C-alpha atoms as a PDB file:
ATOM      1  CA  MET A   1     -31.470  64.212 -34.506  1.00  0.00           C
ATOM      2  CA  LEU A   2     -31.222  61.520 -31.838  1.00  0.00           C
ATOM      3  CA  THR A   3     -27.934  61.711 -29.894  1.00  0.00           C
ATOM      4  CA  THR A   4     -26.247  60.233 -26.835  1.00  0.00           C
ATOM      5  CA  GLY A   5     -28.271  60.878 -23.685  1.00  0.00           C
ATOM      6  CA  ASP A   6     -31.623  61.237 -25.466  1.00  0.00           C
ATOM      7  CA  LEU A   7     -34.598  59.060 -24.583  1.00  0.00           C
ATOM      8  CA  ALA A   8     -34.870  56.434 -27.317  1.00  0.00           C
ATOM      9  CA  PRO A   9     -38.201  56.350 -29.152  1.00  0.00           C
ATOM     10  CA  ASP A  10     -40.207  53.318 -28.084  1.00  0.00           C
ATOM     11  CA  PHE A  11     -41.551  50.904 -30.674  1.00  0.00           C
ATOM     12  CA  SER A  12     -43.073  47.487 -31.053  1.00  0.00           C
ATOM     13  CA  ILE A  13     -42.763  45.703 -34.406  1.00  0.00           C
ATOM     14  CA  VAL A  14     -42.699  42.176 -35.793  1.00  0.00           C
ATOM     15  CA  GLY A  15     -39.557  40.313 -36.651  1.00  0.00           C
ATOM     16  CA  VAL A  16     -38.027  36.876 -36.896  1.00  0.00           C
ATOM     17  CA  VAL A  17     -35.409  35.008 -34.928  1.00  0.00           C
ATOM     18  CA  ARG A  18     -34.432  31.443 -35.798  1.00  0.00           C
ATOM     19  CA  ALA A  19     -37.359  31.218 -38.266  1.00  0.00           C
ATOM     20  CA  GLU A  20     -39.918  32.157 -35.605  1.00  0.00           C
ATOM     21  CA  ARG A  21     -42.063  35.264 -36.092  1.00  0.00           C
ATOM     22  CA  ASP A  22     -42.626  37.367 -32.969  1.00  0.00           C
ATOM     23  CA  GLU A  23     -43.398  40.874 -31.709  1.00  0.00           C
ATOM     24  CA  PHE A  24     -40.425  42.865 -30.375  1.00  0.00           C
ATOM     25  CA  SER A  25     -40.975  45.756 -27.963  1.00  0.00           C
ATOM     26  CA  LEU A  26     -38.110  48.076 -27.053  1.00  0.00           C
ATOM     27  CA  SER A  27     -39.611  49.179 -23.731  1.00  0.00           C
ATOM     28  CA  GLU A  28     -40.458  45.622 -22.649  1.00  0.00           C
ATOM     29  CA  THR A  29     -36.900  44.526 -23.420  1.00  0.00           C
ATOM     30  CA  THR A  30     -35.209  47.463 -21.674  1.00  0.00           C
ATOM     31  CA  ASP A  31     -37.631  47.269 -18.719  1.00  0.00           C
ATOM     32  CA  ALA A  32     -36.380  43.697 -18.238  1.00  0.00           C
ATOM     33  CA  GLY A  33     -32.893  45.140 -17.606  1.00  0.00           C
ATOM     34  CA  ASN A  34     -31.425  44.620 -21.066  1.00  0.00           C
ATOM     35  CA  HIS A  35     -29.271  46.848 -23.223  1.00  0.00           C
ATOM     36  CA  VAL A  36     -30.485  46.794 -26.836  1.00  0.00           C
ATOM     37  CA  VAL A  37     -28.239  47.440 -29.824  1.00  0.00           C
ATOM     38  CA  LEU A  38     -30.227  48.551 -32.866  1.00  0.00           C
ATOM     39  CA  PHE A  39     -28.572  47.973 -36.243  1.00  0.00           C
ATOM     40  CA  PHE A  40     -30.508  49.748 -39.002  1.00  0.00           C
ATOM     41  CA  TYR A  41     -29.626  48.592 -42.511  1.00  0.00           C
ATOM     42  CA  PRO A  42     -31.099  49.139 -45.999  1.00  0.00           C
ATOM     43  CA  ALA A  43     -31.898  45.626 -47.261  1.00  0.00           C
ATOM     44  CA  ASP A  44     -31.426  41.893 -46.875  1.00  0.00           C
ATOM     45  CA  PHE A  45     -29.029  40.216 -49.329  1.00  0.00           C
ATOM     46  CA  SER A  46     -27.452  43.507 -50.451  1.00  0.00           C
ATOM     47  CA  PRO A  47     -23.675  43.614 -51.037  1.00  0.00           C
ATOM     48  CA  VAL A  48     -22.885  45.818 -48.016  1.00  0.00           C
ATOM     49  CA  CYS A  49     -25.616  44.691 -45.609  1.00  0.00           C
ATOM     50  CA  THR A  50     -24.832  40.995 -45.914  1.00  0.00           C
ATOM     51  CA  PRO A  51     -21.223  41.254 -44.676  1.00  0.00           C
ATOM     52  CA  GLU A  52     -22.374  43.702 -41.991  1.00  0.00           C
ATOM     53  CA  MET A  53     -24.963  41.248 -40.650  1.00  0.00           C
ATOM     54  CA  CYS A  54     -22.428  38.399 -40.786  1.00  0.00           C
ATOM     55  CA  ALA A  55     -19.942  40.533 -38.824  1.00  0.00           C
ATOM     56  CA  ILE A  56     -22.620  41.133 -36.180  1.00  0.00           C
ATOM     57  CA  ARG A  57     -23.263  37.381 -36.112  1.00  0.00           C
ATOM     58  CA  ASP A  58     -19.537  36.780 -35.602  1.00  0.00           C
ATOM     59  CA  ALA A  59     -18.958  39.543 -33.012  1.00  0.00           C
ATOM     60  CA  ASP A  60     -18.157  37.575 -29.872  1.00  0.00           C
ATOM     61  CA  PHE A  61     -18.808  40.447 -27.507  1.00  0.00           C
ATOM     62  CA  PHE A  62     -22.583  40.137 -27.880  1.00  0.00           C
ATOM     63  CA  GLU A  63     -22.572  36.591 -26.546  1.00  0.00           C
ATOM     64  CA  ALA A  64     -19.908  37.375 -23.926  1.00  0.00           C
ATOM     65  CA  THR A  65     -21.793  40.334 -22.477  1.00  0.00           C
ATOM     66  CA  PRO A  66     -24.831  39.567 -20.312  1.00  0.00           C
ATOM     67  CA  ASN A  67     -28.114  41.389 -20.889  1.00  0.00           C
ATOM     68  CA  VAL A  68     -27.201  42.692 -24.342  1.00  0.00           C
ATOM     69  CA  VAL A  69     -29.676  42.134 -27.163  1.00  0.00           C
ATOM     70  CA  PRO A  70     -28.718  42.942 -30.783  1.00  0.00           C
ATOM     71  CA  TRP A  71     -31.630  43.697 -33.129  1.00  0.00           C
ATOM     72  CA  ALA A  72     -31.265  44.407 -36.859  1.00  0.00           C
ATOM     73  CA  ILE A  73     -33.957  46.531 -38.508  1.00  0.00           C
ATOM     74  CA  SER A  74     -34.768  47.085 -42.179  1.00  0.00           C
ATOM     75  CA  GLY A  75     -37.857  47.653 -44.274  1.00  0.00           C
ATOM     76  CA  ASP A  76     -37.868  44.052 -45.502  1.00  0.00           C
ATOM     77  CA  SER A  77     -40.741  41.688 -44.727  1.00  0.00           C
ATOM     78  CA  THR A  78     -40.514  38.902 -42.172  1.00  0.00           C
ATOM     79  CA  TYR A  79     -40.524  36.469 -45.108  1.00  0.00           C
ATOM     80  CA  ALA A  80     -37.401  38.060 -46.596  1.00  0.00           C
ATOM     81  CA  HIS A  81     -35.815  38.196 -43.133  1.00  0.00           C
ATOM     82  CA  ARG A  82     -36.484  34.493 -42.546  1.00  0.00           C
ATOM     83  CA  THR A  83     -34.826  33.556 -45.837  1.00  0.00           C
ATOM     84  CA  PHE A  84     -31.888  35.904 -45.175  1.00  0.00           C
ATOM     85  CA  ALA A  85     -31.394  34.625 -41.612  1.00  0.00           C
ATOM     86  CA  ASP A  86     -31.531  31.014 -42.786  1.00  0.00           C
ATOM     87  CA  ALA A  87     -29.066  31.638 -45.622  1.00  0.00           C
ATOM     88  CA  TYR A  88     -26.430  33.174 -43.320  1.00  0.00           C
ATOM     89  CA  ASP A  89     -27.268  31.526 -39.972  1.00  0.00           C
ATOM     90  CA  LEU A  90     -28.175  34.830 -38.310  1.00  0.00           C
ATOM     91  CA  GLY A  91     -29.279  33.980 -34.777  1.00  0.00           C
ATOM     92  CA  PHE A  92     -30.301  37.475 -33.691  1.00  0.00           C
ATOM     93  CA  PRO A  93     -33.694  39.098 -34.392  1.00  0.00           C
ATOM     94  CA  LEU A  94     -34.308  40.766 -37.758  1.00  0.00           C
ATOM     95  CA  LEU A  95     -37.144  43.269 -37.360  1.00  0.00           C
ATOM     96  CA  SER A  96     -39.492  44.422 -40.134  1.00  0.00           C
ATOM     97  CA  ASP A  97     -40.022  48.180 -40.235  1.00  0.00           C
ATOM     98  CA  THR A  98     -42.181  47.961 -43.356  1.00  0.00           C
ATOM     99  CA  ASP A  99     -43.760  51.394 -42.913  1.00  0.00           C
ATOM    100  CA  HIS A 100     -40.368  52.923 -41.993  1.00  0.00           C
ATOM    101  CA  SER A 101     -41.840  54.572 -38.874  1.00  0.00           C
ATOM    102  CA  VAL A 102     -39.081  53.294 -36.579  1.00  0.00           C
ATOM    103  CA  ALA A 103     -36.385  54.410 -39.032  1.00  0.00           C
ATOM    104  CA  ALA A 104     -38.015  57.856 -39.189  1.00  0.00           C
ATOM    105  CA  ALA A 105     -38.143  58.085 -35.368  1.00  0.00           C
ATOM    106  CA  TYR A 106     -34.395  57.330 -35.223  1.00  0.00           C
ATOM    107  CA  ASP A 107     -33.631  59.675 -38.147  1.00  0.00           C
ATOM    108  CA  VAL A 108     -32.291  56.879 -40.338  1.00  0.00           C
ATOM    109  CA  LYS A 109     -34.715  57.026 -43.254  1.00  0.00           C
ATOM    110  CA  TYR A 110     -34.000  58.117 -46.806  1.00  0.00           C
ATOM    111  CA  GLU A 111     -36.843  59.954 -48.465  1.00  0.00           C
ATOM    112  CA  GLU A 112     -35.431  58.567 -51.721  1.00  0.00           C
ATOM    113  CA  TRP A 113     -32.308  56.532 -52.393  1.00  0.00           C
ATOM    114  CA  GLU A 114     -31.294  55.292 -55.838  1.00  0.00           C
ATOM    115  CA  GLY A 115     -34.895  55.325 -57.036  1.00  0.00           C
ATOM    116  CA  HIS A 116     -36.323  53.678 -53.913  1.00  0.00           C
ATOM    117  CA  ARG A 117     -38.625  55.651 -51.622  1.00  0.00           C
ATOM    118  CA  GLY A 118     -38.386  55.360 -47.853  1.00  0.00           C
ATOM    119  CA  MET A 119     -35.301  53.146 -47.598  1.00  0.00           C
ATOM    120  CA  VAL A 120     -33.694  52.633 -44.190  1.00  0.00           C
ATOM    121  CA  LYS A 121     -30.289  54.293 -43.708  1.00  0.00           C
ATOM    122  CA  ARG A 122     -27.432  52.545 -41.995  1.00  0.00           C
ATOM    123  CA  GLY A 123     -27.287  53.358 -38.267  1.00  0.00           C
ATOM    124  CA  VAL A 124     -26.312  51.867 -34.908  1.00  0.00           C
ATOM    125  CA  PHE A 125     -27.777  52.783 -31.507  1.00  0.00           C
ATOM    126  CA  LEU A 126     -27.003  51.388 -28.058  1.00  0.00           C
ATOM    127  CA  ILE A 127     -30.008  51.765 -25.753  1.00  0.00           C
ATOM    128  CA  ASP A 128     -29.601  51.223 -21.991  1.00  0.00           C
ATOM    129  CA  PRO A 129     -32.208  49.760 -19.592  1.00  0.00           C
ATOM    130  CA  ASP A 130     -33.450  53.313 -18.845  1.00  0.00           C
ATOM    131  CA  ARG A 131     -34.077  53.635 -22.610  1.00  0.00           C
ATOM    132  CA  ARG A 132     -31.353  56.265 -22.943  1.00  0.00           C
ATOM    133  CA  VAL A 133     -29.150  56.348 -26.027  1.00  0.00           C
ATOM    134  CA  ARG A 134     -25.596  55.463 -24.940  1.00  0.00           C
ATOM    135  CA  TYR A 135     -24.126  55.348 -28.446  1.00  0.00           C
ATOM    136  CA  ALA A 136     -25.391  56.704 -31.773  1.00  0.00           C
ATOM    137  CA  TRP A 137     -23.925  56.370 -35.256  1.00  0.00           C
ATOM    138  CA  ARG A 138     -25.570  56.914 -38.608  1.00  0.00           C
ATOM    139  CA  SER A 139     -24.474  57.425 -42.181  1.00  0.00           C
ATOM    140  CA  ASP A 140     -26.127  59.087 -45.143  1.00  0.00           C
ATOM    141  CA  ASP A 141     -23.881  56.945 -47.358  1.00  0.00           C
ATOM    142  CA  ALA A 142     -25.411  53.465 -47.682  1.00  0.00           C
ATOM    143  CA  TYR A 143     -22.015  52.042 -48.621  1.00  0.00           C
ATOM    144  CA  VAL A 144     -20.286  53.053 -45.379  1.00  0.00           C
ATOM    145  CA  LYS A 145     -20.061  50.173 -42.927  1.00  0.00           C
ATOM    146  CA  PRO A 146     -20.195  50.785 -39.174  1.00  0.00           C
ATOM    147  CA  ASP A 147     -17.088  50.161 -37.108  1.00  0.00           C
ATOM    148  CA  LEU A 148     -18.028  47.888 -34.210  1.00  0.00           C
ATOM    149  CA  TRP A 149     -15.056  48.968 -32.081  1.00  0.00           C
ATOM    150  CA  PRO A 150     -16.615  52.246 -30.773  1.00  0.00           C
ATOM    151  CA  LEU A 151     -19.843  50.344 -30.105  1.00  0.00           C
ATOM    152  CA  ARG A 152     -17.938  47.755 -28.094  1.00  0.00           C
ATOM    153  CA  GLN A 153     -16.281  50.525 -26.065  1.00  0.00           C
ATOM    154  CA  ALA A 154     -19.629  52.253 -25.420  1.00  0.00           C
ATOM    155  CA  LEU A 155     -21.209  48.957 -24.441  1.00  0.00           C
ATOM    156  CA  ASP A 156     -18.401  48.207 -22.036  1.00  0.00           C
ATOM    157  CA  GLU A 157     -18.682  51.682 -20.516  1.00  0.00           C
ATOM    158  CA  ALA A 158     -22.448  51.325 -20.152  1.00  0.00           C
ATOM    159  CA  ILE A 159     -22.277  47.914 -18.508  1.00  0.00           C
ATOM    160  CA  ARG A 160     -19.002  47.783 -16.612  1.00  0.00           C
ATOM    161  CA  GLY A 161     -17.892  51.377 -16.299  1.00  0.00           C
ATOM    162  CA  GLY A 162     -14.898  50.855 -18.554  1.00  0.00           C
ATOM    163  CA  SER A 163     -13.499  47.416 -17.647  1.00  0.00           C
ATOM    164  CA  VAL A 164     -13.499  45.683 -21.002  1.00  0.00           C
ATOM    165  CA  ALA A 165     -13.564  41.896 -20.966  1.00  0.00           C
ATOM    166  CA  GLY A 166     -11.594  39.969 -23.522  1.00  0.00           C
ATOM    167  CA  ASP A 167      -8.738  40.830 -25.833  1.00  0.00           C
ATOM    168  CA  LEU A 168      -9.094  44.356 -27.172  1.00  0.00           C
ATOM    169  CA  ASP A 169      -5.757  44.647 -28.938  1.00  0.00           C
ATOM    170  CA  GLU A 170      -7.488  44.507 -32.317  1.00  0.00           C
ATOM    171  CA  ALA A 171     -10.333  46.743 -33.407  1.00  0.00           C
ATOM    172  CA  VAL A 172     -13.535  44.852 -34.069  1.00  0.00           C
ATOM    173  CA  SER A 173     -14.883  46.116 -37.374  1.00  0.00           C
ATOM    174  CA  VAL A 174     -17.059  44.911 -40.209  1.00  0.00           C
ATOM    175  CA  PRO A 175     -14.892  42.758 -42.488  1.00  0.00           C
ATOM    176  CA  ASP A 176     -14.349  43.956 -46.027  1.00  0.00           C
ATOM    177  CA  TYR A 177     -15.310  40.966 -48.140  1.00  0.00           C
ATOM    178  CA  ASP A 178     -17.691  40.298 -50.973  1.00  0.00           C
ATOM    179  CA  THR A 179     -21.063  38.651 -50.499  1.00  0.00           C
ATOM    180  CA  ASP A 180     -19.915  35.804 -52.777  1.00  0.00           C
ATOM    181  CA  GLU A 181     -17.125  34.977 -50.306  1.00  0.00           C
ATOM    182  CA  LEU A 182     -19.477  34.576 -47.343  1.00  0.00           C
ATOM    183  CA  GLU A 183     -20.175  31.120 -46.046  1.00  0.00           C
ATOM    184  CA  ARG A 184     -23.747  30.388 -46.991  1.00  0.00           C
ATOM    185  CA  ILE A 185     -25.678  27.901 -44.929  1.00  0.00           C
ATOM    186  CA  GLU A 186     -27.366  25.381 -47.224  1.00  0.00           C
END
């Protein structure tokens, strides 16, 4: 099981950002001095994943922190990702792990879940520019949403050595609202 301090498995897979299809390489991105936050999630448009992705979209600390790149990874195709990103104005890359090899390397792959083989589990990993895991969270329960507060703390520690920028009086977590209540971009 991948834990804090481990070397993150390298990968290069296709994805979409702002309707453009591209290849995304972990090592190329970290070698450029970036921290990468990997958000593994089961499926586009699902009732738990949709609010999670919208919370990531709305998390101000990604934009406020230099050299931090959030990537979301599921087994969905780039076509599904493009539609999902357009529907919810997701401006960060959605990567397509269609053979589930990246999910398996990060130990976030169900062999079988609710009749579906090889689904991606929910997980969050912060990877530093040396490709070391600085934060790791995963859940075997697909309905458990990640809390972004510990990620924000780990990110701050990795980048600034503990001097958090911004107002941290409130925990930053994934909002608990229904997919129907989300603002859809038409």
